[in-house]
Amino acid sequence: MTDQLLTNQTIKAAEKKGITMKIVNAKFTIKPEKRENFLEDILNLIQASQTDAGCLAYDLFESNTEPNVFMMIEKWSDAQALDNHNKNQTLLTFATKVPEYISQKPEIIVMDHD
């Protein structure tokens, strides 16, 4: 609850300054036989990403109704923070492995939050 409260306070502070935050939703549908490999690699990515400057949230959720369907939800303080994150070596390495894990093309949506 405290983490959520801090995130909400950070969001409100950004809103007062007129900063446009970036929200990223990435949906992954994983092959059942690749589930453990995917989880191991994405947990490493989460840990690395949560230390990136400007990262407000970086969380993975699994569907309750669809097996092996995951949603990554990221919140970034601004576009520059997201751009810097996209150069993170752990992310770049993970991205090269995604094709072997997935059974469907990932769906990635980037949104602004004023």
Short mmCIF file of N, CA, C and O in Angstrom, two decimals:
data_model
loop_
_atom_site.label_atom_id
_atom_site.label_comp_id
_atom_site.label_asym_id
_atom_site.label_seq_id
_atom_site.Cartn_x
_atom_site.Cartn_y
_atom_site.Cartn_z
N MET A 1 0.82 -1.19 0.00
CA MET A 1 0.00 0.00 0.00
C MET A 1 0.86 1.26 0.00
O MET A 1 0.56 2.21 -0.69
N THR A 2 1.98 1.23 0.73
CA THR A 2 2.85 2.38 0.79
C THR A 2 3.44 2.68 -0.58
O THR A 2 3.50 3.84 -0.99
N ASP A 3 3.87 1.64 -1.33
CA ASP A 3 4.40 1.85 -2.67
C ASP A 3 3.37 2.51 -3.56
O ASP A 3 3.68 3.41 -4.32
N GLN A 4 2.12 2.07 -3.48
CA GLN A 4 1.05 2.66 -4.28
C GLN A 4 0.83 4.12 -3.89
O GLN A 4 0.65 4.97 -4.73
N LEU A 5 0.89 4.39 -2.60
CA LEU A 5 0.71 5.76 -2.13
C LEU A 5 1.84 6.64 -2.66
O LEU A 5 1.60 7.74 -3.14
N LEU A 6 3.07 6.16 -2.61
CA LEU A 6 4.20 6.93 -3.12
C LEU A 6 4.05 7.17 -4.61
O LEU A 6 4.31 8.26 -5.10
N THR A 7 3.61 6.16 -5.33
CA THR A 7 3.39 6.32 -6.77
C THR A 7 2.32 7.36 -7.03
O THR A 7 2.48 8.23 -7.88
N ASN A 8 1.24 7.31 -6.28
CA ASN A 8 0.18 8.30 -6.45
C ASN A 8 0.68 9.71 -6.14
O ASN A 8 0.31 10.66 -6.82
N GLN A 9 1.51 9.86 -5.12
CA GLN A 9 2.06 11.16 -4.79
C GLN A 9 2.98 11.65 -5.91
O GLN A 9 2.96 12.82 -6.27
N THR A 10 3.77 10.75 -6.49
CA THR A 10 4.66 11.10 -7.58
C THR A 10 3.86 11.52 -8.80
O THR A 10 4.19 12.49 -9.48
N ILE A 11 2.78 10.81 -9.08
CA ILE A 11 1.91 11.15 -10.21
C ILE A 11 1.31 12.54 -10.01
O ILE A 11 1.33 13.37 -10.91
N LYS A 12 0.81 12.82 -8.82
CA LYS A 12 0.21 14.12 -8.55
C LYS A 12 1.23 15.24 -8.67
O LYS A 12 0.94 16.31 -9.18
N ALA A 13 2.46 14.99 -8.21
CA ALA A 13 3.51 16.01 -8.32
C ALA A 13 3.85 16.27 -9.79
O ALA A 13 4.03 17.42 -10.19
N ALA A 14 3.90 15.22 -10.59
CA ALA A 14 4.18 15.38 -12.02
C ALA A 14 3.06 16.15 -12.70
O ALA A 14 3.31 16.99 -13.57
N GLU A 15 1.83 15.84 -12.32
CA GLU A 15 0.68 16.53 -12.92
C GLU A 15 0.75 18.04 -12.63
O GLU A 15 0.47 18.85 -13.49
N LYS A 16 1.14 18.41 -11.40
CA LYS A 16 1.22 19.83 -11.04
C LYS A 16 2.30 20.54 -11.85
O LYS A 16 2.18 21.72 -12.15
N LYS A 17 3.35 19.82 -12.21
CA LYS A 17 4.44 20.42 -12.97
C LYS A 17 4.16 20.40 -14.47
O LYS A 17 4.96 20.91 -15.26
N GLY A 18 3.07 19.78 -14.89
CA GLY A 18 2.74 19.71 -16.31
C GLY A 18 3.57 18.70 -17.07
O GLY A 18 3.74 18.81 -18.27
N ILE A 19 4.11 17.73 -16.39
CA ILE A 19 4.92 16.69 -17.02
C ILE A 19 4.00 15.59 -17.53
O ILE A 19 3.10 15.15 -16.82
N THR A 20 4.26 15.15 -18.75
CA THR A 20 3.49 14.05 -19.31
C THR A 20 4.21 12.74 -19.03
O THR A 20 5.30 12.50 -19.53
N MET A 21 3.59 11.92 -18.20
CA MET A 21 4.15 10.61 -17.90
C MET A 21 3.85 9.66 -19.05
O MET A 21 2.94 9.90 -19.84
N LYS A 22 4.59 8.58 -19.11
CA LYS A 22 4.39 7.54 -20.11
C LYS A 22 3.95 6.26 -19.40
O LYS A 22 4.54 5.86 -18.39
N ILE A 23 2.91 5.64 -19.94
CA ILE A 23 2.42 4.36 -19.44
C ILE A 23 2.58 3.35 -20.57
O ILE A 23 2.19 3.62 -21.72
N VAL A 24 3.15 2.20 -20.26
CA VAL A 24 3.35 1.14 -21.26
C VAL A 24 2.65 -0.11 -20.76
O VAL A 24 2.86 -0.54 -19.62
N ASN A 25 1.80 -0.68 -21.61
CA ASN A 25 1.18 -1.98 -21.35
C ASN A 25 1.67 -2.94 -22.42
O ASN A 25 1.52 -2.65 -23.61
N ALA A 26 2.26 -4.04 -21.99
CA ALA A 26 2.78 -5.03 -22.93
C ALA A 26 2.18 -6.39 -22.57
O ALA A 26 2.39 -6.90 -21.47
N LYS A 27 1.45 -6.96 -23.52
CA LYS A 27 0.80 -8.26 -23.32
C LYS A 27 1.62 -9.34 -24.02
O LYS A 27 1.93 -9.22 -25.20
N PHE A 28 1.93 -10.38 -23.26
CA PHE A 28 2.70 -11.51 -23.78
C PHE A 28 1.89 -12.79 -23.63
O PHE A 28 1.41 -13.10 -22.54
N THR A 29 1.76 -13.54 -24.72
CA THR A 29 1.15 -14.87 -24.68
C THR A 29 2.28 -15.87 -24.89
O THR A 29 2.92 -15.88 -25.95
N ILE A 30 2.52 -16.68 -23.87
CA ILE A 30 3.72 -17.51 -23.80
C ILE A 30 3.40 -18.97 -24.09
O ILE A 30 2.38 -19.50 -23.66
N LYS A 31 4.32 -19.63 -24.81
CA LYS A 31 4.21 -21.07 -25.03
C LYS A 31 4.33 -21.77 -23.67
O LYS A 31 5.23 -21.43 -22.88
N PRO A 32 3.45 -22.73 -23.38
CA PRO A 32 3.50 -23.39 -22.06
C PRO A 32 4.88 -23.96 -21.72
O PRO A 32 5.34 -23.84 -20.58
N GLU A 33 5.55 -24.52 -22.69
CA GLU A 33 6.86 -25.14 -22.44
C GLU A 33 7.97 -24.10 -22.23
O GLU A 33 9.06 -24.45 -21.79
N LYS A 34 7.69 -22.84 -22.50
CA LYS A 34 8.68 -21.76 -22.32
C LYS A 34 8.37 -20.88 -21.12
O LYS A 34 9.09 -19.92 -20.84
N ARG A 35 7.32 -21.21 -20.39
CA ARG A 35 6.86 -20.40 -19.27
C ARG A 35 7.97 -20.12 -18.25
O ARG A 35 8.19 -18.97 -17.86
N GLU A 36 8.64 -21.14 -17.78
CA GLU A 36 9.65 -20.96 -16.74
C GLU A 36 10.82 -20.11 -17.22
O GLU A 36 11.32 -19.26 -16.48
N ASN A 37 11.26 -20.32 -18.47
CA ASN A 37 12.34 -19.51 -19.03
C ASN A 37 11.92 -18.04 -19.14
O ASN A 37 12.68 -17.13 -18.79
N PHE A 38 10.70 -17.83 -19.62
CA PHE A 38 10.15 -16.47 -19.74
C PHE A 38 10.12 -15.79 -18.36
O PHE A 38 10.59 -14.66 -18.21
N LEU A 39 9.58 -16.48 -17.37
CA LEU A 39 9.46 -15.89 -16.04
C LEU A 39 10.82 -15.56 -15.44
O LEU A 39 11.00 -14.50 -14.83
N GLU A 40 11.77 -16.44 -15.62
CA GLU A 40 13.11 -16.17 -15.08
C GLU A 40 13.71 -14.92 -15.72
O GLU A 40 14.22 -14.03 -15.02
N ASP A 41 13.60 -14.83 -17.04
CA ASP A 41 14.19 -13.68 -17.73
C ASP A 41 13.43 -12.39 -17.47
O ASP A 41 14.03 -11.33 -17.30
N ILE A 42 12.11 -12.46 -17.42
CA ILE A 42 11.35 -11.22 -17.22
C ILE A 42 11.48 -10.73 -15.77
O ILE A 42 11.47 -9.52 -15.53
N LEU A 43 11.66 -11.63 -14.83
CA LEU A 43 11.89 -11.19 -13.44
C LEU A 43 13.22 -10.46 -13.32
O LEU A 43 13.34 -9.48 -12.58
N ASN A 44 14.24 -10.93 -14.06
CA ASN A 44 15.51 -10.20 -14.10
C ASN A 44 15.32 -8.82 -14.70
O ASN A 44 15.89 -7.84 -14.23
N LEU A 45 14.52 -8.75 -15.77
CA LEU A 45 14.23 -7.46 -16.40
C LEU A 45 13.50 -6.53 -15.43
O LEU A 45 13.83 -5.34 -15.34
N ILE A 46 12.53 -7.05 -14.71
CA ILE A 46 11.78 -6.23 -13.75
C ILE A 46 12.72 -5.64 -12.71
O ILE A 46 12.68 -4.44 -12.42
N GLN A 47 13.58 -6.49 -12.14
CA GLN A 47 14.51 -6.01 -11.11
C GLN A 47 15.42 -4.92 -11.65
O GLN A 47 15.65 -3.90 -11.00
N ALA A 48 15.94 -5.11 -12.86
CA ALA A 48 16.83 -4.11 -13.45
C ALA A 48 16.08 -2.83 -13.77
O ALA A 48 16.58 -1.73 -13.53
N SER A 49 14.88 -2.96 -14.29
CA SER A 49 14.10 -1.80 -14.73
C SER A 49 13.62 -0.95 -13.57
O SER A 49 13.53 0.28 -13.68
N GLN A 50 13.31 -1.57 -12.45
CA GLN A 50 12.81 -0.83 -11.30
C GLN A 50 13.87 0.12 -10.73
O GLN A 50 13.53 1.04 -10.00
N THR A 51 15.12 -0.07 -11.10
CA THR A 51 16.18 0.83 -10.65
C THR A 51 16.50 1.92 -11.67
O THR A 51 17.29 2.81 -11.38
N ASP A 52 15.87 1.85 -12.86
CA ASP A 52 16.09 2.88 -13.87
C ASP A 52 15.55 4.22 -13.38
O ASP A 52 14.48 4.28 -12.78
N ALA A 53 16.28 5.28 -13.67
CA ALA A 53 15.82 6.63 -13.32
C ALA A 53 14.48 6.90 -13.99
O ALA A 53 14.31 6.61 -15.18
N GLY A 54 13.53 7.41 -13.23
CA GLY A 54 12.22 7.75 -13.77
C GLY A 54 11.22 6.62 -13.78
O GLY A 54 10.08 6.81 -14.18
N CYS A 55 11.60 5.44 -13.31
CA CYS A 55 10.65 4.32 -13.24
C CYS A 55 9.77 4.50 -12.01
O CYS A 55 10.25 4.53 -10.88
N LEU A 56 8.47 4.64 -12.25
CA LEU A 56 7.50 4.79 -11.16
C LEU A 56 6.85 3.45 -10.82
O LEU A 56 6.44 3.24 -9.68
N ALA A 57 6.75 2.57 -11.80
CA ALA A 57 6.19 1.22 -11.59
C ALA A 57 6.60 0.34 -12.75
O ALA A 57 6.72 0.81 -13.89
N TYR A 58 6.82 -0.92 -12.46
CA TYR A 58 7.20 -1.90 -13.48
C TYR A 58 6.75 -3.25 -12.95
O TYR A 58 7.45 -3.88 -12.17
N ASP A 59 5.53 -3.65 -13.32
CA ASP A 59 4.90 -4.81 -12.69
C ASP A 59 4.38 -5.80 -13.73
O ASP A 59 3.88 -5.40 -14.79
N LEU A 60 4.46 -7.07 -13.40
CA LEU A 60 3.97 -8.15 -14.26
C LEU A 60 2.77 -8.80 -13.60
O LEU A 60 2.78 -9.09 -12.41
N PHE A 61 1.72 -9.02 -14.41
CA PHE A 61 0.51 -9.67 -13.94
C PHE A 61 0.20 -10.84 -14.87
O PHE A 61 0.46 -10.77 -16.07
N GLU A 62 -0.39 -11.89 -14.30
CA GLU A 62 -0.82 -13.03 -15.11
C GLU A 62 -2.34 -13.07 -15.13
O GLU A 62 -2.99 -12.85 -14.11
N SER A 63 -2.89 -13.39 -16.29
CA SER A 63 -4.34 -13.47 -16.46
C SER A 63 -4.92 -14.55 -15.55
O SER A 63 -4.33 -15.63 -15.39
N ASN A 64 -6.08 -14.27 -14.99
CA ASN A 64 -6.81 -15.26 -14.19
C ASN A 64 -7.62 -16.20 -15.08
O ASN A 64 -8.05 -17.25 -14.62
N THR A 65 -7.84 -15.80 -16.32
CA THR A 65 -8.73 -16.58 -17.20
C THR A 65 -8.02 -17.22 -18.39
O THR A 65 -8.55 -18.14 -18.98
N GLU A 66 -6.85 -16.71 -18.75
CA GLU A 66 -6.11 -17.25 -19.89
C GLU A 66 -4.73 -17.71 -19.42
O GLU A 66 -3.89 -16.88 -19.05
N PRO A 67 -4.48 -19.02 -19.46
CA PRO A 67 -3.17 -19.53 -19.02
C PRO A 67 -2.04 -18.94 -19.87
O PRO A 67 -2.18 -18.77 -21.08
N ASN A 68 -0.96 -18.62 -19.20
CA ASN A 68 0.27 -18.15 -19.86
C ASN A 68 0.11 -16.83 -20.61
O ASN A 68 0.86 -16.55 -21.54
N VAL A 69 -0.85 -16.03 -20.18
CA VAL A 69 -0.99 -14.67 -20.72
C VAL A 69 -0.60 -13.70 -19.61
O VAL A 69 -1.14 -13.75 -18.51
N PHE A 70 0.37 -12.85 -19.93
CA PHE A 70 0.93 -11.92 -18.95
C PHE A 70 0.81 -10.49 -19.46
O PHE A 70 0.89 -10.23 -20.67
N MET A 71 0.65 -9.56 -18.53
CA MET A 71 0.60 -8.14 -18.85
C MET A 71 1.65 -7.42 -18.01
O MET A 71 1.64 -7.52 -16.77
N MET A 72 2.56 -6.74 -18.70
CA MET A 72 3.53 -5.89 -18.04
C MET A 72 2.96 -4.48 -18.06
O MET A 72 2.55 -3.99 -19.12
N ILE A 73 2.93 -3.83 -16.91
CA ILE A 73 2.46 -2.46 -16.83
C ILE A 73 3.58 -1.61 -16.27
O ILE A 73 4.08 -1.86 -15.16
N GLU A 74 3.98 -0.64 -17.06
CA GLU A 74 5.10 0.24 -16.71
C GLU A 74 4.60 1.67 -16.60
O GLU A 74 3.75 2.09 -17.39
N LYS A 75 5.14 2.41 -15.65
CA LYS A 75 4.86 3.84 -15.53
C LYS A 75 6.20 4.56 -15.45
O LYS A 75 7.04 4.23 -14.62
N TRP A 76 6.35 5.56 -16.34
CA TRP A 76 7.59 6.32 -16.43
C TRP A 76 7.31 7.80 -16.18
O TRP A 76 6.29 8.31 -16.61
N SER A 77 8.24 8.46 -15.54
CA SER A 77 8.05 9.87 -15.17
C SER A 77 7.90 10.77 -16.38
O SER A 77 7.18 11.77 -16.30
N ASP A 78 8.55 10.43 -17.48
CA ASP A 78 8.45 11.24 -18.70
C ASP A 78 9.02 10.45 -19.88
O ASP A 78 9.51 9.33 -19.72
N ALA A 79 8.94 11.06 -21.05
CA ALA A 79 9.40 10.39 -22.27
C ALA A 79 10.89 10.09 -22.23
O ALA A 79 11.33 9.04 -22.71
N GLN A 80 11.68 10.97 -21.65
CA GLN A 80 13.13 10.76 -21.58
C GLN A 80 13.45 9.53 -20.74
O GLN A 80 14.33 8.75 -21.09
N ALA A 81 12.74 9.36 -19.63
CA ALA A 81 12.97 8.17 -18.79
C ALA A 81 12.66 6.90 -19.56
O ALA A 81 13.41 5.92 -19.49
N LEU A 82 11.57 6.90 -20.32
CA LEU A 82 11.23 5.73 -21.13
C LEU A 82 12.26 5.50 -22.23
O LEU A 82 12.68 4.36 -22.46
N ASP A 83 12.69 6.56 -22.88
CA ASP A 83 13.73 6.43 -23.92
C ASP A 83 15.00 5.84 -23.34
O ASP A 83 15.62 4.95 -23.94
N ASN A 84 15.40 6.31 -22.16
CA ASN A 84 16.60 5.77 -21.51
C ASN A 84 16.40 4.30 -21.16
O ASN A 84 17.32 3.49 -21.33
N HIS A 85 15.23 3.96 -20.67
CA HIS A 85 14.94 2.56 -20.32
C HIS A 85 15.05 1.67 -21.55
O HIS A 85 15.55 0.55 -21.47
N ASN A 86 14.62 2.17 -22.69
CA ASN A 86 14.66 1.38 -23.92
C ASN A 86 16.08 1.09 -24.38
O ASN A 86 16.27 0.27 -25.30
N LYS A 87 17.06 1.69 -23.74
CA LYS A 87 18.48 1.43 -24.02
C LYS A 87 19.10 0.51 -22.96
O LYS A 87 20.28 0.18 -23.05
N ASN A 88 18.30 0.12 -21.97
CA ASN A 88 18.75 -0.75 -20.88
C ASN A 88 19.21 -2.09 -21.46
O ASN A 88 18.45 -2.74 -22.19
N GLN A 89 20.42 -2.51 -21.16
CA GLN A 89 20.98 -3.73 -21.75
C GLN A 89 20.16 -4.97 -21.38
O GLN A 89 20.00 -5.87 -22.20
N THR A 90 19.61 -5.01 -20.18
CA THR A 90 18.78 -6.15 -19.78
C THR A 90 17.53 -6.22 -20.65
O THR A 90 17.13 -7.31 -21.08
N LEU A 91 16.92 -5.07 -20.95
CA LEU A 91 15.76 -5.03 -21.83
C LEU A 91 16.13 -5.48 -23.24
O LEU A 91 15.42 -6.28 -23.86
N LEU A 92 17.25 -4.98 -23.75
CA LEU A 92 17.67 -5.34 -25.11
C LEU A 92 17.95 -6.84 -25.22
O LEU A 92 17.56 -7.47 -26.22
N THR A 93 18.56 -7.42 -24.21
CA THR A 93 18.82 -8.86 -24.21
C THR A 93 17.51 -9.63 -24.14
O THR A 93 17.31 -10.61 -24.87
N PHE A 94 16.60 -9.20 -23.24
CA PHE A 94 15.30 -9.85 -23.12
C PHE A 94 14.56 -9.83 -24.47
O PHE A 94 13.97 -10.82 -24.89
N ALA A 95 14.59 -8.69 -25.14
CA ALA A 95 13.88 -8.54 -26.42
C ALA A 95 14.36 -9.55 -27.46
O ALA A 95 13.56 -10.01 -28.28
N THR A 96 15.64 -9.91 -27.43
CA THR A 96 16.14 -10.90 -28.39
C THR A 96 15.60 -12.29 -28.11
O THR A 96 15.54 -13.13 -29.01
N LYS A 97 15.19 -12.55 -26.87
CA LYS A 97 14.70 -13.87 -26.48
C LYS A 97 13.18 -14.01 -26.63
O LYS A 97 12.67 -15.13 -26.64
N VAL A 98 12.47 -12.88 -26.70
CA VAL A 98 11.01 -12.92 -26.76
C VAL A 98 10.47 -13.84 -27.85
O VAL A 98 9.55 -14.62 -27.60
N PRO A 99 11.02 -13.81 -29.07
CA PRO A 99 10.46 -14.68 -30.12
C PRO A 99 10.42 -16.16 -29.77
O PRO A 99 9.51 -16.88 -30.20
N GLU A 100 11.36 -16.63 -28.98
CA GLU A 100 11.35 -18.05 -28.61
C GLU A 100 10.30 -18.38 -27.55
O GLU A 100 9.91 -19.52 -27.40
N TYR A 101 9.84 -17.37 -26.82
CA TYR A 101 8.88 -17.58 -25.73
C TYR A 101 7.42 -17.49 -26.17
O TYR A 101 6.55 -18.09 -25.55
N ILE A 102 7.15 -16.68 -27.16
CA ILE A 102 5.77 -16.30 -27.45
C ILE A 102 5.06 -17.23 -28.44
O ILE A 102 5.68 -17.82 -29.32
N SER A 103 3.75 -17.33 -28.25
CA SER A 103 2.92 -18.06 -29.20
C SER A 103 2.11 -17.08 -30.06
O SER A 103 1.49 -17.49 -31.04
N GLN A 104 2.09 -15.81 -29.66
CA GLN A 104 1.44 -14.73 -30.43
C GLN A 104 2.33 -13.50 -30.34
O GLN A 104 3.08 -13.33 -29.37
N LYS A 105 2.21 -12.65 -31.33
CA LYS A 105 2.96 -11.40 -31.31
C LYS A 105 2.55 -10.58 -30.09
O LYS A 105 1.36 -10.44 -29.80
N PRO A 106 3.53 -10.04 -29.36
CA PRO A 106 3.19 -9.19 -28.20
C PRO A 106 2.38 -7.96 -28.63
O PRO A 106 2.56 -7.45 -29.73
N GLU A 107 1.51 -7.52 -27.75
CA GLU A 107 0.75 -6.29 -27.97
C GLU A 107 1.31 -5.24 -27.03
O GLU A 107 1.27 -5.42 -25.81
N ILE A 108 1.82 -4.17 -27.60
CA ILE A 108 2.43 -3.11 -26.78
C ILE A 108 1.72 -1.80 -27.06
O ILE A 108 1.59 -1.38 -28.21
N ILE A 109 1.24 -1.17 -25.99
CA ILE A 109 0.54 0.10 -26.09
C ILE A 109 1.26 1.10 -25.21
O ILE A 109 1.50 0.84 -24.03
N VAL A 110 1.61 2.25 -25.79
CA VAL A 110 2.25 3.32 -25.04
C VAL A 110 1.26 4.48 -24.98
O VAL A 110 0.73 4.90 -26.02
N MET A 111 1.02 4.98 -23.78
CA MET A 111 0.05 6.05 -23.58
C MET A 111 0.67 7.20 -22.79
O MET A 111 1.60 6.99 -22.02
N ASP A 112 0.11 8.37 -22.99
CA ASP A 112 0.50 9.54 -22.20
C ASP A 112 -0.46 9.69 -21.02
O ASP A 112 -1.63 9.35 -21.13
N HIS A 113 0.07 10.19 -19.93
CA HIS A 113 -0.77 10.52 -18.77
C HIS A 113 -0.37 11.91 -18.33
O HIS A 113 0.73 12.15 -17.87
N ASP A 114 -1.27 12.85 -18.53
CA ASP A 114 -0.98 14.25 -18.15
C ASP A 114 -1.31 14.50 -16.71
O ASP A 114 -2.15 13.93 -16.12
#
